[in-house]
Short mmCIF file of C-alpha atoms and ligand atoms in Angstrom, two decimals:
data_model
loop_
_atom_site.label_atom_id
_atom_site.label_comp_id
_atom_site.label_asym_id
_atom_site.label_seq_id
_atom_site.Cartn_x
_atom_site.Cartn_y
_atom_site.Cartn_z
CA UNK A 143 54.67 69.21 38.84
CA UNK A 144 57.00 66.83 40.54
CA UNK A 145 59.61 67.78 43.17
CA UNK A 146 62.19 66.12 41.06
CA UNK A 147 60.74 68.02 37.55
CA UNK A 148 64.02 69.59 36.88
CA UNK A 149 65.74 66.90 34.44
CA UNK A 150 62.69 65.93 33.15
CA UNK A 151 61.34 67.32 30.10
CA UNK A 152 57.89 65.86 29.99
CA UNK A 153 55.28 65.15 32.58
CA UNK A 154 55.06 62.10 34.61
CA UNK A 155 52.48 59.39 32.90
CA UNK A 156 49.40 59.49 35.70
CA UNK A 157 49.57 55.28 35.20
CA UNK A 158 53.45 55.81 36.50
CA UNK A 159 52.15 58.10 39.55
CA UNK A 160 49.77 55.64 40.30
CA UNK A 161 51.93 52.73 39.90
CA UNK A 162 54.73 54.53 41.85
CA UNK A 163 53.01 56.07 44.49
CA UNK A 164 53.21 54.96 48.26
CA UNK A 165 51.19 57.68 49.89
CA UNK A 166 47.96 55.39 50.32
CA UNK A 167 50.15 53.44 52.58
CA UNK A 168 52.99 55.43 54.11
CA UNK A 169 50.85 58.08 55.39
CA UNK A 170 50.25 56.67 58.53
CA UNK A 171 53.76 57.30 59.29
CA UNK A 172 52.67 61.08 58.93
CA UNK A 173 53.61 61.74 62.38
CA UNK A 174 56.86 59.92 62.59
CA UNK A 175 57.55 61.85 59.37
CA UNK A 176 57.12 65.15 61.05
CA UNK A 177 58.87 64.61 64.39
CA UNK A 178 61.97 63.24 62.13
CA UNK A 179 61.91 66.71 60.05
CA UNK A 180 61.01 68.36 63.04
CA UNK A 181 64.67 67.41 65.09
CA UNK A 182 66.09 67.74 61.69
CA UNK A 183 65.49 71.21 61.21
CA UNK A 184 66.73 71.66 64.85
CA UNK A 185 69.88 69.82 64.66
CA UNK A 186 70.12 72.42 60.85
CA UNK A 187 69.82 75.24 63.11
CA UNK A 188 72.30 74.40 66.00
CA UNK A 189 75.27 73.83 63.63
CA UNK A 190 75.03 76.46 61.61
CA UNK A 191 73.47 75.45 58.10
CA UNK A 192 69.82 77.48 58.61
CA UNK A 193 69.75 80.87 60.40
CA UNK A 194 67.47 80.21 63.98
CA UNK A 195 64.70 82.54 62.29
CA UNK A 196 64.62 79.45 59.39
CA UNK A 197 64.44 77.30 62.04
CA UNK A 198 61.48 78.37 64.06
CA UNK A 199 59.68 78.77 60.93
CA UNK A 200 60.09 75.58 59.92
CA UNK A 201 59.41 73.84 63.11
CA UNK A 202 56.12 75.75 63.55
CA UNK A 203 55.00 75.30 59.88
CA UNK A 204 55.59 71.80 60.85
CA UNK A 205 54.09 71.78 64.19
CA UNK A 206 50.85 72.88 62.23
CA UNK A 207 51.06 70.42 59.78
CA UNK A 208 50.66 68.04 62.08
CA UNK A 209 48.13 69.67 64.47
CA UNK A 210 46.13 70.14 60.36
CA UNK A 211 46.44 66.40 59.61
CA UNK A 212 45.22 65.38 62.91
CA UNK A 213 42.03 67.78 63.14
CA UNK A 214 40.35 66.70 59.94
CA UNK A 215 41.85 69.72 58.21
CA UNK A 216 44.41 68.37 56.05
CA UNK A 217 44.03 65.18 54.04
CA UNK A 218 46.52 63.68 52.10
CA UNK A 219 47.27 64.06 48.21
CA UNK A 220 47.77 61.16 45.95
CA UNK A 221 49.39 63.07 43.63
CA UNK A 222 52.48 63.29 46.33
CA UNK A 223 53.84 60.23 45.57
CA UNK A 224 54.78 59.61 48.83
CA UNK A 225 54.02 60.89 52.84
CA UNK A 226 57.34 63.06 53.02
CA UNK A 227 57.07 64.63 49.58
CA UNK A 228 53.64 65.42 50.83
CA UNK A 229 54.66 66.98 54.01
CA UNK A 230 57.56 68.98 52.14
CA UNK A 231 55.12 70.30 49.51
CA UNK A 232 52.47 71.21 51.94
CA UNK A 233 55.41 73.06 54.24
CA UNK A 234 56.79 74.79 50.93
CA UNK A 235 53.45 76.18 49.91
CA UNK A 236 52.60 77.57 52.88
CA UNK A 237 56.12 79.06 54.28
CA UNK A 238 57.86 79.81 50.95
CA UNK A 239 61.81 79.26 50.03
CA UNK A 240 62.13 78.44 53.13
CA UNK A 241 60.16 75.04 52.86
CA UNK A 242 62.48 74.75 50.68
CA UNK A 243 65.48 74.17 52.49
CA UNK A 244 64.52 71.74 55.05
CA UNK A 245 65.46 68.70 52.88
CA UNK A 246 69.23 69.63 52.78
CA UNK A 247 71.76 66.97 53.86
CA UNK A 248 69.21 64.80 53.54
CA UNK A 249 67.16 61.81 51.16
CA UNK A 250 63.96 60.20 51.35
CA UNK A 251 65.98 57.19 51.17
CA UNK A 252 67.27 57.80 55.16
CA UNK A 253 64.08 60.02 55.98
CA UNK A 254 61.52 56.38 55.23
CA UNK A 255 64.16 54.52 56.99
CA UNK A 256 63.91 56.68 60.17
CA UNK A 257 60.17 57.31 59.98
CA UNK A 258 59.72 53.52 59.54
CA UNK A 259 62.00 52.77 62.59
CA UNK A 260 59.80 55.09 64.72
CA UNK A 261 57.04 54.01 63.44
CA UNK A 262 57.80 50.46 64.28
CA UNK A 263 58.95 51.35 67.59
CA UNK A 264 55.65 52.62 68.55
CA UNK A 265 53.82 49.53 67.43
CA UNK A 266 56.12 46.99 68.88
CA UNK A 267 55.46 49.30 72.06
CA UNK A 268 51.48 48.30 71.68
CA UNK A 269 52.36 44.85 70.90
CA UNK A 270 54.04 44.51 74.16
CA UNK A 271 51.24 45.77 75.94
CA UNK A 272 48.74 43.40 74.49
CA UNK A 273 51.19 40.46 75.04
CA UNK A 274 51.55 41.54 78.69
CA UNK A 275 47.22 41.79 79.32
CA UNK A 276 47.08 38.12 77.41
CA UNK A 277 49.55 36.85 79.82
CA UNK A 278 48.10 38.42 83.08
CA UNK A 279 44.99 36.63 81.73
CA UNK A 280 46.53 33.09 81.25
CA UNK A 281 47.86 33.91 84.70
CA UNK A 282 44.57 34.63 86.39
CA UNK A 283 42.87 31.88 84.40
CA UNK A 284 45.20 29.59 85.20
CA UNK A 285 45.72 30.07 89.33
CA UNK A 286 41.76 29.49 89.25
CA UNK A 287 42.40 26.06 87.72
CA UNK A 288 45.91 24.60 89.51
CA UNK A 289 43.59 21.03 91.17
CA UNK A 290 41.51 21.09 87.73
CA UNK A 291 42.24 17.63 86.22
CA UNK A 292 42.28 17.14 82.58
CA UNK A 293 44.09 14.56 80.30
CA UNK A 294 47.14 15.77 78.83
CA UNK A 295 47.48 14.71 75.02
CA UNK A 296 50.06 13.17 73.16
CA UNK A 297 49.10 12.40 69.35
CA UNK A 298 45.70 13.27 70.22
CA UNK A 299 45.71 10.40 72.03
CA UNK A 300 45.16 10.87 76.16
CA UNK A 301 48.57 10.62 78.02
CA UNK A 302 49.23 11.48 81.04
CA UNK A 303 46.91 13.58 83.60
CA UNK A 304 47.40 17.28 84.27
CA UNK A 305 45.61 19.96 85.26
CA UNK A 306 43.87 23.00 83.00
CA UNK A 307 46.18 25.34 85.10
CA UNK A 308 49.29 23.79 83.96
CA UNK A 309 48.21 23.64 79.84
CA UNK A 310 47.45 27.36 79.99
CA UNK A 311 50.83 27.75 81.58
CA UNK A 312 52.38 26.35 78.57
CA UNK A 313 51.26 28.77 76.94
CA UNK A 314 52.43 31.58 78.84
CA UNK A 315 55.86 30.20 78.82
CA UNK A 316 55.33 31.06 74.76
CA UNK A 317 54.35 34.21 74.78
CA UNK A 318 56.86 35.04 77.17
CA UNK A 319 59.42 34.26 74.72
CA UNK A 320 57.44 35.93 72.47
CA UNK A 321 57.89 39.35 74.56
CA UNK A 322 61.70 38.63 75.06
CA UNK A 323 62.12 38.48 71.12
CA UNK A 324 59.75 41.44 70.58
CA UNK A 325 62.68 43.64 73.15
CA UNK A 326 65.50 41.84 70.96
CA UNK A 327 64.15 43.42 68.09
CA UNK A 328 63.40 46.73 69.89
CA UNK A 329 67.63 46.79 70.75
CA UNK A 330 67.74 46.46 66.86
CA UNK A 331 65.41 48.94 65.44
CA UNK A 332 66.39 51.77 67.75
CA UNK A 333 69.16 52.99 66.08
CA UNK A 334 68.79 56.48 64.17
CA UNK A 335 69.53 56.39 60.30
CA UNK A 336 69.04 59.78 59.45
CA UNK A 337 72.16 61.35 58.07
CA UNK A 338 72.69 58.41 55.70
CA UNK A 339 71.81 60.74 52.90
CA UNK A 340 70.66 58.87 49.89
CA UNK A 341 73.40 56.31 50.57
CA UNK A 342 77.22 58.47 51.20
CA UNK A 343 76.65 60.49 53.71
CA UNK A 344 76.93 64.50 53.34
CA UNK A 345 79.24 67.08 53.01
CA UNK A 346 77.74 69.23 55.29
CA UNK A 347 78.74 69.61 59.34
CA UNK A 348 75.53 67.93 60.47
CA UNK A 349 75.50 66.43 63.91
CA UNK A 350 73.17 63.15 63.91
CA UNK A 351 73.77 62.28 67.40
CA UNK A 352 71.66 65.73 68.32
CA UNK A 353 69.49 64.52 65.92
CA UNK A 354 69.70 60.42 67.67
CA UNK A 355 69.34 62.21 70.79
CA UNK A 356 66.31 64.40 70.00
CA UNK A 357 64.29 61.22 68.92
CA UNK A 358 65.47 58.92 71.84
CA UNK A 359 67.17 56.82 69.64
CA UNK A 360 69.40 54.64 71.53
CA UNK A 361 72.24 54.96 68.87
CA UNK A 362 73.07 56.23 65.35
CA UNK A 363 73.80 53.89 61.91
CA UNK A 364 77.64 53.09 61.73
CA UNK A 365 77.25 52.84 58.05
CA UNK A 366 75.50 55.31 55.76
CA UNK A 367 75.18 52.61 52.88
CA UNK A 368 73.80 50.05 55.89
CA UNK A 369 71.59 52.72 57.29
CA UNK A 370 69.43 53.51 54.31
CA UNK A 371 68.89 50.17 52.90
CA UNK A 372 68.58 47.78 55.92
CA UNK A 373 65.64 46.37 56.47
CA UNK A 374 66.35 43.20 59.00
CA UNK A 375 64.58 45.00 61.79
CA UNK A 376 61.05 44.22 59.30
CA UNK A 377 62.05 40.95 58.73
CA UNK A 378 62.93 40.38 62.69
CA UNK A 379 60.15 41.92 63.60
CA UNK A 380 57.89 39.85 60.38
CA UNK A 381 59.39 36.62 62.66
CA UNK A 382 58.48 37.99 65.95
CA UNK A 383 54.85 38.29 65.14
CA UNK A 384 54.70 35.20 62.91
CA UNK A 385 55.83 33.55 66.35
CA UNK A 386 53.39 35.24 68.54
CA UNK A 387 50.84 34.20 65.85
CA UNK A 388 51.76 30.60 65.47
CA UNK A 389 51.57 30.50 69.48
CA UNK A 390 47.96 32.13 69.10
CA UNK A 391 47.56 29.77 66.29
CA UNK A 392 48.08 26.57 68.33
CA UNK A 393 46.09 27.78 71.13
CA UNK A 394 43.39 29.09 69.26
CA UNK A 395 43.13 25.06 67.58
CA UNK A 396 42.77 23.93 71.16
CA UNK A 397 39.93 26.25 72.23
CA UNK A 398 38.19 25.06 69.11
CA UNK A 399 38.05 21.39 69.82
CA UNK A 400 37.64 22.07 73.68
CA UNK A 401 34.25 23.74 72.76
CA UNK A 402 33.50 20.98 70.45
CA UNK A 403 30.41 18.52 71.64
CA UNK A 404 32.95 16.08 71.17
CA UNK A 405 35.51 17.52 74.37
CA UNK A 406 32.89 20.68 75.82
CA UNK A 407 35.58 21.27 78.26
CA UNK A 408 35.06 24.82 77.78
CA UNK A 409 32.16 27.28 76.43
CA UNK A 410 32.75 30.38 75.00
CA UNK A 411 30.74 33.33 75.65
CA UNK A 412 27.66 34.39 73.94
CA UNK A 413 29.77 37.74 73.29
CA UNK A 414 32.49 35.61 71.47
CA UNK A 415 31.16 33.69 69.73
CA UNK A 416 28.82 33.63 66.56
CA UNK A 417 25.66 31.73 65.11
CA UNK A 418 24.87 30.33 61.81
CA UNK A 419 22.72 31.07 59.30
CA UNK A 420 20.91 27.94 58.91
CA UNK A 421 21.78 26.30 61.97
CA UNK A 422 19.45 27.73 64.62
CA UNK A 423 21.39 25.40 67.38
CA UNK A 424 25.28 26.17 66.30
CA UNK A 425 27.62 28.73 68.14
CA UNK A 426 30.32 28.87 66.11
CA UNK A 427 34.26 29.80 67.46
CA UNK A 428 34.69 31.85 64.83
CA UNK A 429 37.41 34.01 66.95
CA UNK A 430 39.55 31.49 66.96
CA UNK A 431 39.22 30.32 63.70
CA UNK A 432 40.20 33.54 62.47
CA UNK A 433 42.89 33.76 64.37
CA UNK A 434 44.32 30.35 63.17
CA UNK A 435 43.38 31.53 59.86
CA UNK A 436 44.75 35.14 59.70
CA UNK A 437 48.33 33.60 60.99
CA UNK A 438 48.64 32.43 57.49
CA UNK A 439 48.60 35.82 56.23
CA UNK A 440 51.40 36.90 58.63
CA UNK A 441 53.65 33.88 57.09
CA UNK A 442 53.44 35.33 53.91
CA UNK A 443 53.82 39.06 54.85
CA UNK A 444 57.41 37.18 56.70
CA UNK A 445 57.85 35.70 53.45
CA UNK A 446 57.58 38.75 51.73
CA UNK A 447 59.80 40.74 53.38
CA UNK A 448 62.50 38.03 52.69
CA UNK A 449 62.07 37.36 49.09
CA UNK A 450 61.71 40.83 48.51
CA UNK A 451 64.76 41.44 50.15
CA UNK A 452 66.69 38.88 48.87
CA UNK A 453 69.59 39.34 46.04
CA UNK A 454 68.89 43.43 46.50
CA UNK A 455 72.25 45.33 45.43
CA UNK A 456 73.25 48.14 48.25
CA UNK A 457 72.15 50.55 48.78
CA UNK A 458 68.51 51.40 48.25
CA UNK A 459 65.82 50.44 45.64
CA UNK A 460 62.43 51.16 45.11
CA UNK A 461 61.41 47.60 45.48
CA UNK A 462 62.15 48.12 49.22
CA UNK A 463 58.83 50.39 49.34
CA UNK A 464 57.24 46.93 49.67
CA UNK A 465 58.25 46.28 52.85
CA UNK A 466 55.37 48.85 54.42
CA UNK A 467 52.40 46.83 53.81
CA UNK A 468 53.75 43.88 54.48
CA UNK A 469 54.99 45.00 57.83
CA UNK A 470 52.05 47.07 58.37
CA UNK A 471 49.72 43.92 57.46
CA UNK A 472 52.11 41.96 59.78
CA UNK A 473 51.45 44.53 62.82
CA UNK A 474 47.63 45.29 62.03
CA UNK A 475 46.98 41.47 62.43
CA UNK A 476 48.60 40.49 65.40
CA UNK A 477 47.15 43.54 66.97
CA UNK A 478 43.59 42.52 65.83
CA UNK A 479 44.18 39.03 67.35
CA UNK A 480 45.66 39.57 70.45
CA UNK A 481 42.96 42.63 71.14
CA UNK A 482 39.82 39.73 70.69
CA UNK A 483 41.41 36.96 72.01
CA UNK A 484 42.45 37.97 75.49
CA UNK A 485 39.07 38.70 76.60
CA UNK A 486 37.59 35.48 74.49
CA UNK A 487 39.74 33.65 77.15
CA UNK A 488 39.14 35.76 79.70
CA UNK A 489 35.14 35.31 79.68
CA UNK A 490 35.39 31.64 78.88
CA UNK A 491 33.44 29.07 81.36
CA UNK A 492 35.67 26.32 82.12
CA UNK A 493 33.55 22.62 82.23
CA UNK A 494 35.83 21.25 84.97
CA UNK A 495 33.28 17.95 85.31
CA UNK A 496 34.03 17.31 81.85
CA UNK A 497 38.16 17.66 81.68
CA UNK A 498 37.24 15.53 84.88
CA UNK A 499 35.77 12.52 83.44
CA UNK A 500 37.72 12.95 80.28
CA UNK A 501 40.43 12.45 82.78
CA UNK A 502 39.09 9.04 84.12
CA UNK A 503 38.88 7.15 81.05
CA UNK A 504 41.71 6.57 78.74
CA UNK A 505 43.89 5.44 81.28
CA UNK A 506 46.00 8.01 81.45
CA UNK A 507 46.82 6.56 84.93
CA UNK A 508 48.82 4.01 83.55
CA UNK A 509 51.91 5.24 83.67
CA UNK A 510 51.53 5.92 87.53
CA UNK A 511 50.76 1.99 87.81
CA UNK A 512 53.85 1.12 86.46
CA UNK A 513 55.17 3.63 88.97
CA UNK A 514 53.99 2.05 91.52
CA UNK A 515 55.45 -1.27 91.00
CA UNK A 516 59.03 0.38 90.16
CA UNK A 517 58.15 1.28 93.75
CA UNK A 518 57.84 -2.12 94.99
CA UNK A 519 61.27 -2.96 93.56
CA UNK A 520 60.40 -4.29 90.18
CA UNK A 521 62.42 -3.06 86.86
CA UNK A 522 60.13 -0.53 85.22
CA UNK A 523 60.61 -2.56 81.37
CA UNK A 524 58.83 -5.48 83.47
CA UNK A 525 56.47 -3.14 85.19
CA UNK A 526 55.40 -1.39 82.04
CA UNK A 527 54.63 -4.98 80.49
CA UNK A 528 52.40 -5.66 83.08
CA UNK A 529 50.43 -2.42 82.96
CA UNK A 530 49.71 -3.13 79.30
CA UNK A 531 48.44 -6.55 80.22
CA UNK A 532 45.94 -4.70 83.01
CA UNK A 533 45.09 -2.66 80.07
CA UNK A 534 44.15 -4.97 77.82
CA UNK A 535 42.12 -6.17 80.25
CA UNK A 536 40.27 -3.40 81.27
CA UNK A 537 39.36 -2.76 77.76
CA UNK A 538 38.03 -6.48 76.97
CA UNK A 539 35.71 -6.26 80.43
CA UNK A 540 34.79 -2.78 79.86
CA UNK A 541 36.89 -1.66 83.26
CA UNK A 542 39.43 1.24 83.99
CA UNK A 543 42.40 0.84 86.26
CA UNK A 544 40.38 2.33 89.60
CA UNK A 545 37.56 -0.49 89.29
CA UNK A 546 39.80 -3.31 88.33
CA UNK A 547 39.30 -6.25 91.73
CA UNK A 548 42.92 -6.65 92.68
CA UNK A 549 42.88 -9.99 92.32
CA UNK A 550 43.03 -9.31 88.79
CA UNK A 551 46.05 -7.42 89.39
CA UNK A 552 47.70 -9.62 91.33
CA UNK A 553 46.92 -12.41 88.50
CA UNK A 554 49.89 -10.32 86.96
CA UNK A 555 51.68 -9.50 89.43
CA UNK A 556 52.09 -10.18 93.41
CA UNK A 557 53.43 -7.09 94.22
CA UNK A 558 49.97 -5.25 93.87
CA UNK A 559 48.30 -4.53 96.94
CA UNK A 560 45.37 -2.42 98.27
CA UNK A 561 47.50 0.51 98.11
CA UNK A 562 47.75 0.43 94.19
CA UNK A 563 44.11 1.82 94.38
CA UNK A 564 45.72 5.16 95.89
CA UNK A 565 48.78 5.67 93.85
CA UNK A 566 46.62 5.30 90.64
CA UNK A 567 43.75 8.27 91.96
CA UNK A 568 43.69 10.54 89.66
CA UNK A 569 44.50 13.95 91.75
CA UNK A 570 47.06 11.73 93.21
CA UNK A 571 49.03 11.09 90.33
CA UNK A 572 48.46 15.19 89.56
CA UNK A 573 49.75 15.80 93.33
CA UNK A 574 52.66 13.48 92.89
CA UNK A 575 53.89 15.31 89.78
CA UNK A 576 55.53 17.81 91.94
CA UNK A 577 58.59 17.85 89.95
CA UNK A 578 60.01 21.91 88.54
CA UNK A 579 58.00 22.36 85.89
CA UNK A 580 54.79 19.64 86.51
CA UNK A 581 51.53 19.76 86.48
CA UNK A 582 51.12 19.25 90.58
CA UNK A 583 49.39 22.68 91.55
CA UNK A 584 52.24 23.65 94.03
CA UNK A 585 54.87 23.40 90.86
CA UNK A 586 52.42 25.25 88.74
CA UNK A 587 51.99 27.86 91.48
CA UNK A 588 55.49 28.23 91.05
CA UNK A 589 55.10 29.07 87.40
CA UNK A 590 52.81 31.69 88.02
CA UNK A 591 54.49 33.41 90.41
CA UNK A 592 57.84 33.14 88.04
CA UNK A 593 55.96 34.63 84.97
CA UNK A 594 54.13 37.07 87.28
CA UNK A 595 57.46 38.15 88.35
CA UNK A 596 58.90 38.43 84.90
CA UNK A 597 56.09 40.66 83.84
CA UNK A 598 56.34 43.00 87.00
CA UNK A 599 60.06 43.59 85.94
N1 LIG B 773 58.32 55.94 49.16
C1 LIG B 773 59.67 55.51 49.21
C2 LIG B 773 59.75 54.18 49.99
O1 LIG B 773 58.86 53.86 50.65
C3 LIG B 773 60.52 56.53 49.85
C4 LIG B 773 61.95 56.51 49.41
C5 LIG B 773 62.04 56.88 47.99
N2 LIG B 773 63.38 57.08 47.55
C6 LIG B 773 63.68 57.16 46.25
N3 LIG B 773 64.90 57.38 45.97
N4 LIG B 773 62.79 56.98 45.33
O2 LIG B 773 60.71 53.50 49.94
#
């Protein structure tokens, strides 16, 4: 028999129970559920609306649902229909009339908004951490590598040189934001809903700031209509994590073609990587190709949680019991990816030779040529002409820049001279970049010590 049975005069079709039912997802919340009823019932029994004997009875009988659910010794219903009609129902059977009253002043409709909130505080809690170990890993990795030259892409195409040190940087500088946005959202989804009723509030003397207070919430709901059908913090919270995975994503796309027989400027360990079935010689970066792959399922739970939302009257509807597994999903992924690929890069073997004579051809020394002759007082439009020219020629004779005679270069220009050999080296031109924010290893030193700094805050 439903909770609800009274205005009803037939049974609930099992195909509606099933259909209706969230208790196959919610239930993880169990806990959050319980702690929430749990300072309810307190906050019932400080002003006045349960006698403290009512009290104690209920916070023990809930106390040992919990400690039932968590030893095995309790499993969930289906029939419930949902985690806190479970936990009421359990309560009621085992205390009496009493179970009974611990659902006064209150709804489901604020009780899944507050057990969501916690339950989302928690996780962005683990997120955090996991963000924080990936950094301190790009960190480590990346001190190791600050006079590692590579080429730094544009288009694909080789650019400009920099070292490995400063391109995992880059990526710290993401996930940094990412961490900054994850707090943002924290500031937003602490705030303590419960007393919202179903959506006006109650007539009784409650006192939700005990109850905000008991929880650690940093604030209450201004609006009971706002509090109980609200759901921006899943949407903010959807973007957050699409972020962090679209950072992964990116990243994840670069390990893959750096292990690639085409770049090999880095392997991946045995332990992270996988073989194929046919292939006896492939290892395979699967890792990271789920990772790239899985961020398309966190788009759509984002896009989920927006078109779902979208058009919704106020105050609650049922269609909002969507937003758990698309939140969940959301939260479950990024915590998957971020828990196998921080030690992926943290036991990869960088191929230093290799970013090093990826470095030397492709001329990505050019730039530093032209430079060099803004140097010697020429205009750099006219300067960057005349690198092209050496360019061309260095393809056609199957020469780079560094083995060029300079009488070649002065053929197109007199104001080369033995020096140009120097200001084109390749650690040179890495060295030289010393500018805030460059690739020279004393700027990228810098960065290190900035993001370790942030993190240590
Ligand atoms: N299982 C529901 C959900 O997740 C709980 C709230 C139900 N409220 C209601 N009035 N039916 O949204």
């Amino acid at each position: 028999m439903k909770m609800w049975a009274g205005r009803f005069k037939q049974e609930e079709d099992s195909r509606v129970n099933d259909f209706n039912s969230s208790i196959s997802f919610d239930s993880r919340m169990y806990r959050q559920d319980i702690m929430g009823s749990i300072a309810h019932a307190t906050m019932l029994g400080k002003v006045g609306i349960l006698t403290q004997e009512e009290t104690t009875q209920l916070v023990e009988g809930l106390q040992q649902i919990l400690q039932d659910i968590e030893e095995g010794k309790l499993t969930f219903d289906p029939e419930a229909e949902d985690i806190h009609m479970f936990v009421e129902a359990v309560l009621t059977q085992r205390l009496g009339t009493v179970g009974k009253k611990l659902h006064t002043s209150r709804s489901r409709n604020d009780q899944v908004a507050l057990d969501n909130r916690m339950y989302l505080m928690d996780e962005m809690g683990k997120i955090d951490t996991l963000l924080r170990e990936l950094l301190k890993t790009i960190c480590d990795l990346a001190q190791q590598h600050t006079h590692t030259v590579m080429p730094g892409y544009t288009h694909m195409q080789r650019a400009q040189p920099v070292t490995f040190g400063h391109h995992l940087m880059a990526y710290a500088q993401m996930f940094l934001r990412d961490l900054d946005r994850l707090a943002d959202c924290k500031r937003r989804t602490n705030v303590m809903p419960l007393g919202s009723g179903a959506l006006a509030g109650t007539t009784h003397p409650i006192d939700r700031q005990m109850v905000c207070d008991l929880l650690h919430f940093d604030c209450i709901t201004p609006n009971s209509m706002d509090g109980v059908s609200d759901r921006d913090y899943c949407i903010e919270l959807a973007n957050v994590i699409a972020l962090i995975m679209m950072h992964l994503s990116r990243f994840s796309e670069e390990m893959i073609l750096w292990c690639s027989w085409e770049f090999k400027f880095i392997e991946l360990d045995d332990a992270f990587s996988t073989g194929s079935s046919i292939m006896p010689q492939k290892k395979n970066p699967d890792i990271a190709e789920l990772v790239r792959g899985k961020t398309a399922r966190v788009y759509g739970d984002l896009m989920a949680l927006l078109a779902m939302m979208k058009s919704l009257p106020l105050a609650y509807n049922k269609d909002m019991q969507e937003d758990k597994e698309a939140i969940f999903d959301a939260v479950d992924t990024v915590k998957l990816c971020l828990t196998t690929f921080t030690p992926m890069l943290a036991t990869v073997t960088v191929l230093k030779d290799n970013m090093k004579k990826a470095a030397a051809k492709g001329f990505i020394n050019a730039t530093d040529c032209a430079d060099y002759l803004v140097r010697k007082g020429i205009a750099f439009r006219d300067a960057y002409k005349v690198t092209g020219q050496l360019v061309a020629v260095c393809i056609d004779t199957d020469n780079t820049l560094d083995s060029l005679p300079l009488s070649v270069y002065q053929q197109y220009c007199d104001a080369f001279g033995e020096d140009i050999y120097d200001a084109i080296d390749m650690t040179r031109c890495v060295m030289d970049r010393s500018v805030a924010g460059g690739p020279s290893p004393k700027s990228v030193e810098l960065q290190i010590a900035q993001v370790r700094g942030q993190l240590a805050e």
